[in-house]
PDB file of C-alpha atoms in Angstrom:
ATOM      1  CA  MET A   1     -12.408 -28.612  36.535  1.00  0.00           C
ATOM      2  CA  ASN A   2     -14.844 -27.968  33.304  1.00  0.00           C
ATOM      3  CA  ASP A   3     -17.122 -30.840  32.023  1.00  0.00           C
ATOM      4  CA  PRO A   4     -16.618 -31.428  28.867  1.00  0.00           C
ATOM      5  CA  GLY A   5     -20.590 -31.772  27.643  1.00  0.00           C
ATOM      6  CA  SER A   6     -21.055 -28.615  29.366  1.00  0.00           C
ATOM      7  CA  VAL A   7     -18.906 -26.947  27.677  1.00  0.00           C
ATOM      8  CA  VAL A   8     -20.088 -28.406  24.780  1.00  0.00           C
ATOM      9  CA  ASN A   9     -22.730 -27.358  24.891  1.00  0.00           C
ATOM     10  CA  ASP A  10     -22.374 -23.223  26.334  1.00  0.00           C
ATOM     11  CA  CYS A  11     -20.582 -23.449  23.089  1.00  0.00           C
ATOM     12  CA  HIS A  12     -23.649 -24.678  20.940  1.00  0.00           C
ATOM     13  CA  LEU A  13     -26.005 -22.410  23.228  1.00  0.00           C
ATOM     14  CA  ARG A  14     -23.594 -19.435  21.719  1.00  0.00           C
ATOM     15  CA  THR A  15     -23.806 -20.213  18.154  1.00  0.00           C
ATOM     16  CA  VAL A  16     -27.638 -20.604  18.235  1.00  0.00           C
ATOM     17  CA  ALA A  17     -27.689 -17.242  20.536  1.00  0.00           C
ATOM     18  CA  ASP A  18     -25.498 -15.939  17.520  1.00  0.00           C
ATOM     19  CA  LEU A  19     -27.443 -17.140  15.147  1.00  0.00           C
ATOM     20  CA  TYR A  20     -30.591 -16.298  16.241  1.00  0.00           C
ATOM     21  CA  SER A  21     -29.124 -12.339  16.874  1.00  0.00           C
ATOM     22  CA  GLY A  22     -28.089 -12.607  13.795  1.00  0.00           C
ATOM     23  CA  HIS A  23     -30.313 -13.942  11.094  1.00  0.00           C
ATOM     24  CA  HIS A  24     -33.645 -13.717  12.720  1.00  0.00           C
ATOM     25  CA  GLY A  25     -35.276 -10.751  11.315  1.00  0.00           C
ATOM     26  CA  TRP A  26     -33.908 -11.934   7.938  1.00  0.00           C
ATOM     27  CA  LEU A  27     -35.719 -15.483   8.178  1.00  0.00           C
ATOM     28  CA  TYR A  28     -38.921 -13.836   9.522  1.00  0.00           C
ATOM     29  CA  ALA A  29     -38.348 -11.454   6.926  1.00  0.00           C
ATOM     30  CA  ARG A  30     -37.761 -14.344   4.140  1.00  0.00           C
ATOM     31  CA  LEU A  31     -41.075 -16.262   5.037  1.00  0.00           C
ATOM     32  CA  TYR A  32     -43.037 -13.139   5.701  1.00  0.00           C
ATOM     33  CA  ARG A  33     -42.516 -13.206   1.939  1.00  0.00           C
ATOM     34  CA  LYS A  34     -43.654 -16.788   1.264  1.00  0.00           C
ATOM     35  CA  LEU A  35     -45.905 -17.466   3.210  1.00  0.00           C
ATOM     36  CA  GLY A  36     -47.396 -12.782   3.153  1.00  0.00           C
ATOM     37  CA  ASN A  37     -48.266 -14.092   7.106  1.00  0.00           C
ATOM     38  CA  ALA A  38     -46.744 -12.161   9.787  1.00  0.00           C
ATOM     39  CA  LEU A  39     -48.333 -15.171  12.918  1.00  0.00           C
ATOM     40  CA  ASP A  40     -47.677 -17.908  10.278  1.00  0.00           C
ATOM     41  CA  ALA A  41     -43.608 -16.446   9.335  1.00  0.00           C
ATOM     42  CA  ALA A  42     -43.324 -16.161  13.356  1.00  0.00           C
ATOM     43  CA  ASP A  43     -44.234 -19.866  14.599  1.00  0.00           C
ATOM     44  CA  LEU A  44     -42.001 -20.530  11.818  1.00  0.00           C
ATOM     45  CA  ALA A  45     -38.869 -19.003  12.230  1.00  0.00           C
ATOM     46  CA  HIS A  46     -39.179 -20.004  16.149  1.00  0.00           C
ATOM     47  CA  ASP A  47     -40.147 -23.878  14.986  1.00  0.00           C
ATOM     48  CA  THR A  48     -36.367 -23.155  13.519  1.00  0.00           C
ATOM     49  CA  PHE A  49     -34.183 -22.196  15.609  1.00  0.00           C
ATOM     50  CA  ILE A  50     -36.189 -24.608  17.881  1.00  0.00           C
ATOM     51  CA  ARG A  51     -35.049 -27.276  16.060  1.00  0.00           C
ATOM     52  CA  ILE A  52     -31.551 -25.681  15.492  1.00  0.00           C
ATOM     53  CA  LEU A  53     -31.223 -25.707  19.112  1.00  0.00           C
ATOM     54  CA  ALA A  54     -32.110 -29.355  19.308  1.00  0.00           C
ATOM     55  CA  SER A  55     -29.681 -30.245  16.999  1.00  0.00           C
ATOM     56  CA  LYS A  56     -26.904 -29.718  19.190  1.00  0.00           C
ATOM     57  CA  VAL A  57     -24.966 -28.250  15.745  1.00  0.00           C
ATOM     58  CA  ALA A  58     -21.368 -26.334  17.155  1.00  0.00           C
ATOM     59  CA  VAL A  59     -20.062 -24.845  14.389  1.00  0.00           C
ATOM     60  CA  ILE A  60     -22.113 -22.943  10.875  1.00  0.00           C
ATOM     61  CA  GLU A  61     -19.763 -21.588   8.174  1.00  0.00           C
ATOM     62  CA  GLU A  62     -22.764 -20.657   6.129  1.00  0.00           C
ATOM     63  CA  PRO A  63     -25.476 -19.235   8.893  1.00  0.00           C
ATOM     64  CA  ARG A  64     -28.199 -17.891   5.768  1.00  0.00           C
ATOM     65  CA  ALA A  65     -27.883 -21.592   4.139  1.00  0.00           C
ATOM     66  CA  TYR A  66     -27.643 -23.488   6.828  1.00  0.00           C
ATOM     67  CA  LEU A  67     -31.192 -21.189   8.178  1.00  0.00           C
ATOM     68  CA  SER A  68     -32.520 -22.223   4.692  1.00  0.00           C
ATOM     69  CA  CYS A  69     -32.210 -25.751   5.030  1.00  0.00           C
ATOM     70  CA  VAL A  70     -33.588 -26.184   8.246  1.00  0.00           C
ATOM     71  CA  ALA A  71     -36.736 -23.442   7.532  1.00  0.00           C
ATOM     72  CA  GLY A  72     -37.322 -24.847   4.323  1.00  0.00           C
ATOM     73  CA  GLY A  73     -37.263 -28.524   5.850  1.00  0.00           C
ATOM     74  CA  ILE A  74     -40.291 -26.913   8.387  1.00  0.00           C
ATOM     75  CA  LEU A  75     -42.049 -25.019   5.030  1.00  0.00           C
ATOM     76  CA  VAL A  76     -42.416 -27.764   3.639  1.00  0.00           C
ATOM     77  CA  ASN A  77     -43.663 -29.868   6.581  1.00  0.00           C
ATOM     78  CA  TRP A  78     -46.141 -27.010   7.114  1.00  0.00           C
ATOM     79  CA  PHE A  79     -47.523 -26.392   3.783  1.00  0.00           C
ATOM     80  CA  GLN A  80     -48.348 -30.948   3.750  1.00  0.00           C
ATOM     81  CA  ARG A  81     -49.880 -30.309   7.017  1.00  0.00           C
ATOM     82  CA  LYS A  82     -52.028 -27.074   5.889  1.00  0.00           C
ATOM     83  CA  ALA A  83     -52.964 -29.344   2.586  1.00  0.00           C
ATOM     84  CA  LEU A  84     -54.116 -32.000   4.218  1.00  0.00           C
ATOM     85  CA  GLU A  85     -55.945 -29.933   7.144  1.00  0.00           C
ATOM     86  CA  ARG A  86     -58.144 -28.392   3.985  1.00  0.00           C
ATOM     87  CA  ALA A  87     -58.891 -31.646   2.200  1.00  0.00           C
ATOM     88  CA  TYR A  88     -60.150 -32.620   5.937  1.00  0.00           C
ATOM     89  CA  LEU A  89     -62.255 -29.507   6.281  1.00  0.00           C
ATOM     90  CA  GLN A  90     -63.634 -29.751   2.963  1.00  0.00           C
ATOM     91  CA  ALA A  91     -64.769 -33.912   3.577  1.00  0.00           C
ATOM     92  CA  LEU A  92     -66.612 -32.133   7.097  1.00  0.00           C
ATOM     93  CA  ALA A  93     -68.108 -29.590   4.865  1.00  0.00           C
ATOM     94  CA  SER A  94     -70.424 -32.355   2.585  1.00  0.00           C
ATOM     95  CA  LEU A  95     -71.684 -33.751   6.212  1.00  0.00           C
ATOM     96  CA  PRO A  96     -75.008 -33.442   7.113  1.00  0.00           C
ATOM     97  CA  ALA A  97     -74.674 -31.120  10.453  1.00  0.00           C
ATOM     98  CA  PRO A  98     -75.177 -33.807  12.482  1.00  0.00           C
ATOM     99  CA  GLU A  99     -72.629 -35.969  11.173  1.00  0.00           C
ATOM    100  CA  VAL A 100     -69.748 -33.093  12.309  1.00  0.00           C
ATOM    101  CA  PRO A 101     -68.522 -33.638  14.401  1.00  0.00           C
ATOM    102  CA  SER A 102     -66.855 -31.507  17.680  1.00  0.00           C
ATOM    103  CA  PRO A 103     -64.051 -29.196  17.493  1.00  0.00           C
ATOM    104  CA  GLU A 104     -62.254 -31.763  19.877  1.00  0.00           C
ATOM    105  CA  ARG A 105     -63.065 -35.191  18.374  1.00  0.00           C
ATOM    106  CA  ARG A 106     -62.157 -32.641  14.873  1.00  0.00           C
ATOM    107  CA  LEU A 107     -58.305 -31.924  16.671  1.00  0.00           C
ATOM    108  CA  LEU A 108     -57.853 -35.285  17.343  1.00  0.00           C
ATOM    109  CA  VAL A 109     -58.435 -36.541  13.535  1.00  0.00           C
ATOM    110  CA  LEU A 110     -56.705 -33.585  12.166  1.00  0.00           C
ATOM    111  CA  GLU A 111     -53.374 -34.913  14.777  1.00  0.00           C
ATOM    112  CA  ALA A 112     -53.776 -38.366  13.613  1.00  0.00           C
ATOM    113  CA  LEU A 113     -54.513 -37.367   9.988  1.00  0.00           C
ATOM    114  CA  TYR A 114     -50.521 -35.673  10.767  1.00  0.00           C
ATOM    115  CA  GLU A 115     -49.443 -38.701  12.394  1.00  0.00           C
ATOM    116  CA  ILE A 116     -50.130 -40.845   9.465  1.00  0.00           C
ATOM    117  CA  ASP A 117     -48.949 -38.852   6.951  1.00  0.00           C
ATOM    118  CA  ALA A 118     -46.334 -38.599   8.520  1.00  0.00           C
ATOM    119  CA  MET A 119     -45.659 -42.323   8.963  1.00  0.00           C
ATOM    120  CA  LEU A 120     -46.431 -42.781   4.763  1.00  0.00           C
ATOM    121  CA  ASP A 121     -43.649 -39.938   3.904  1.00  0.00           C
ATOM    122  CA  THR A 122     -41.065 -42.365   4.823  1.00  0.00           C
ATOM    123  CA  LEU A 123     -42.327 -45.043   2.278  1.00  0.00           C
ATOM    124  CA  PRO A 124     -40.821 -45.007  -0.840  1.00  0.00           C
ATOM    125  CA  THR A 125     -43.662 -43.075  -3.572  1.00  0.00           C
ATOM    126  CA  GLN A 126     -44.851 -45.789  -5.344  1.00  0.00           C
ATOM    127  CA  VAL A 127     -45.287 -48.212  -2.258  1.00  0.00           C
ATOM    128  CA  LYS A 128     -46.775 -44.835  -0.886  1.00  0.00           C
ATOM    129  CA  ARG A 129     -48.790 -44.432  -3.992  1.00  0.00           C
ATOM    130  CA  ALA A 130     -49.965 -48.648  -4.069  1.00  0.00           C
ATOM    131  CA  PHE A 131     -51.030 -47.838  -0.270  1.00  0.00           C
ATOM    132  CA  LEU A 132     -52.956 -44.836  -0.632  1.00  0.00           C
ATOM    133  CA  LEU A 133     -55.064 -45.808  -4.035  1.00  0.00           C
ATOM    134  CA  SER A 134     -56.031 -48.869  -1.693  1.00  0.00           C
ATOM    135  CA  GLN A 135     -56.888 -47.889   1.951  1.00  0.00           C
ATOM    136  CA  LEU A 136     -58.835 -44.364   0.149  1.00  0.00           C
ATOM    137  CA  ASN A 137     -60.041 -45.425  -2.783  1.00  0.00           C
ATOM    138  CA  GLY A 138     -60.542 -48.549  -2.143  1.00  0.00           C
ATOM    139  CA  LEU A 139     -59.176 -49.663  -5.670  1.00  0.00           C
ATOM    140  CA  LYS A 140     -58.013 -53.705  -5.845  1.00  0.00           C
ATOM    141  CA  TYR A 141     -54.810 -54.708  -6.186  1.00  0.00           C
ATOM    142  CA  ASP A 142     -55.477 -55.815 -10.330  1.00  0.00           C
ATOM    143  CA  ASP A 143     -56.425 -52.186 -10.784  1.00  0.00           C
ATOM    144  CA  ILE A 144     -53.312 -50.697  -8.853  1.00  0.00           C
ATOM    145  CA  ALA A 145     -51.201 -52.438 -10.390  1.00  0.00           C
ATOM    146  CA  THR A 146     -52.582 -51.722 -14.077  1.00  0.00           C
ATOM    147  CA  GLN A 147     -53.072 -47.489 -12.518  1.00  0.00           C
ATOM    148  CA  LEU A 148     -49.305 -47.834 -11.349  1.00  0.00           C
ATOM    149  CA  GLY A 149     -47.885 -50.019 -14.697  1.00  0.00           C
ATOM    150  CA  VAL A 150     -46.161 -52.932 -12.261  1.00  0.00           C
ATOM    151  CA  SER A 151     -46.591 -56.626 -11.570  1.00  0.00           C
ATOM    152  CA  LEU A 152     -49.364 -57.267  -8.927  1.00  0.00           C
ATOM    153  CA  ILE A 153     -47.050 -59.411  -7.360  1.00  0.00           C
ATOM    154  CA  THR A 154     -45.353 -55.755  -7.212  1.00  0.00           C
ATOM    155  CA  ILE A 155     -48.304 -54.278  -5.991  1.00  0.00           C
ATOM    156  CA  LYS A 156     -48.268 -57.488  -2.889  1.00  0.00           C
ATOM    157  CA  ARG A 157     -45.078 -57.002  -1.774  1.00  0.00           C
ATOM    158  CA  TYR A 158     -45.871 -53.102  -1.626  1.00  0.00           C
ATOM    159  CA  MET A 159     -48.769 -53.515   0.044  1.00  0.00           C
ATOM    160  CA  LYS A 160     -47.110 -55.798   2.387  1.00  0.00           C
ATOM    161  CA  GLN A 161     -44.200 -53.098   3.060  1.00  0.00           C
ATOM    162  CA  ALA A 162     -46.527 -50.406   4.014  1.00  0.00           C
ATOM    163  CA  PHE A 163     -48.327 -52.492   6.028  1.00  0.00           C
ATOM    164  CA  LEU A 164     -45.566 -53.830   8.241  1.00  0.00           C
ATOM    165  CA  HIS A 165     -43.980 -50.425   8.306  1.00  0.00           C
ATOM    166  CA  CYS A 166     -47.275 -48.765  10.117  1.00  0.00           C
ATOM    167  CA  LEU A 167     -47.140 -51.643  11.931  1.00  0.00           C
ATOM    168  CA  MET A 168     -43.548 -51.164  13.072  1.00  0.00           C
ATOM    169  CA  LEU A 169     -44.185 -47.138  12.954  1.00  0.00           C
ATOM    170  CA  VAL A 170     -47.362 -48.052  15.873  1.00  0.00           C
ATOM    171  CA  ASP A 171     -46.069 -50.097  18.407  1.00  0.00           C
TER     172      ASP A 171
END
């Protein structure tokens, strides 16, 4: 007798295989047009199918719409990571030569920045803005309240929410 989980898994694998064989070229071309870089387009197309493979979805009614949605999310994350990387490299360029970290240290810092960015992205927009104004710009809570047009107590609530959120995700 067949294991029901095995049947579902086989169905999922066939669905992804069919999706890949029928639409990989289309997805790659679409990503290439957006990025202008064959290697990045190939990487993101690959990441899209890996995410779909991990999703366990068995039926896809509109394959190209589904691929566009999944790839779109991956593309947004990719652009955010690239922007973060550019900002970090720009900050490094302003350092005196003896203070520039080694390539290994730079990679570790970039990975930490990606994780922090992902954590902060799960916060409401205003909470994230208040937290970044405090932590990166060094603004006092009164100044943040003025800049965001909210009360001081709201900023204190935002900061508490941000700190608690980060603590929960670190554990």
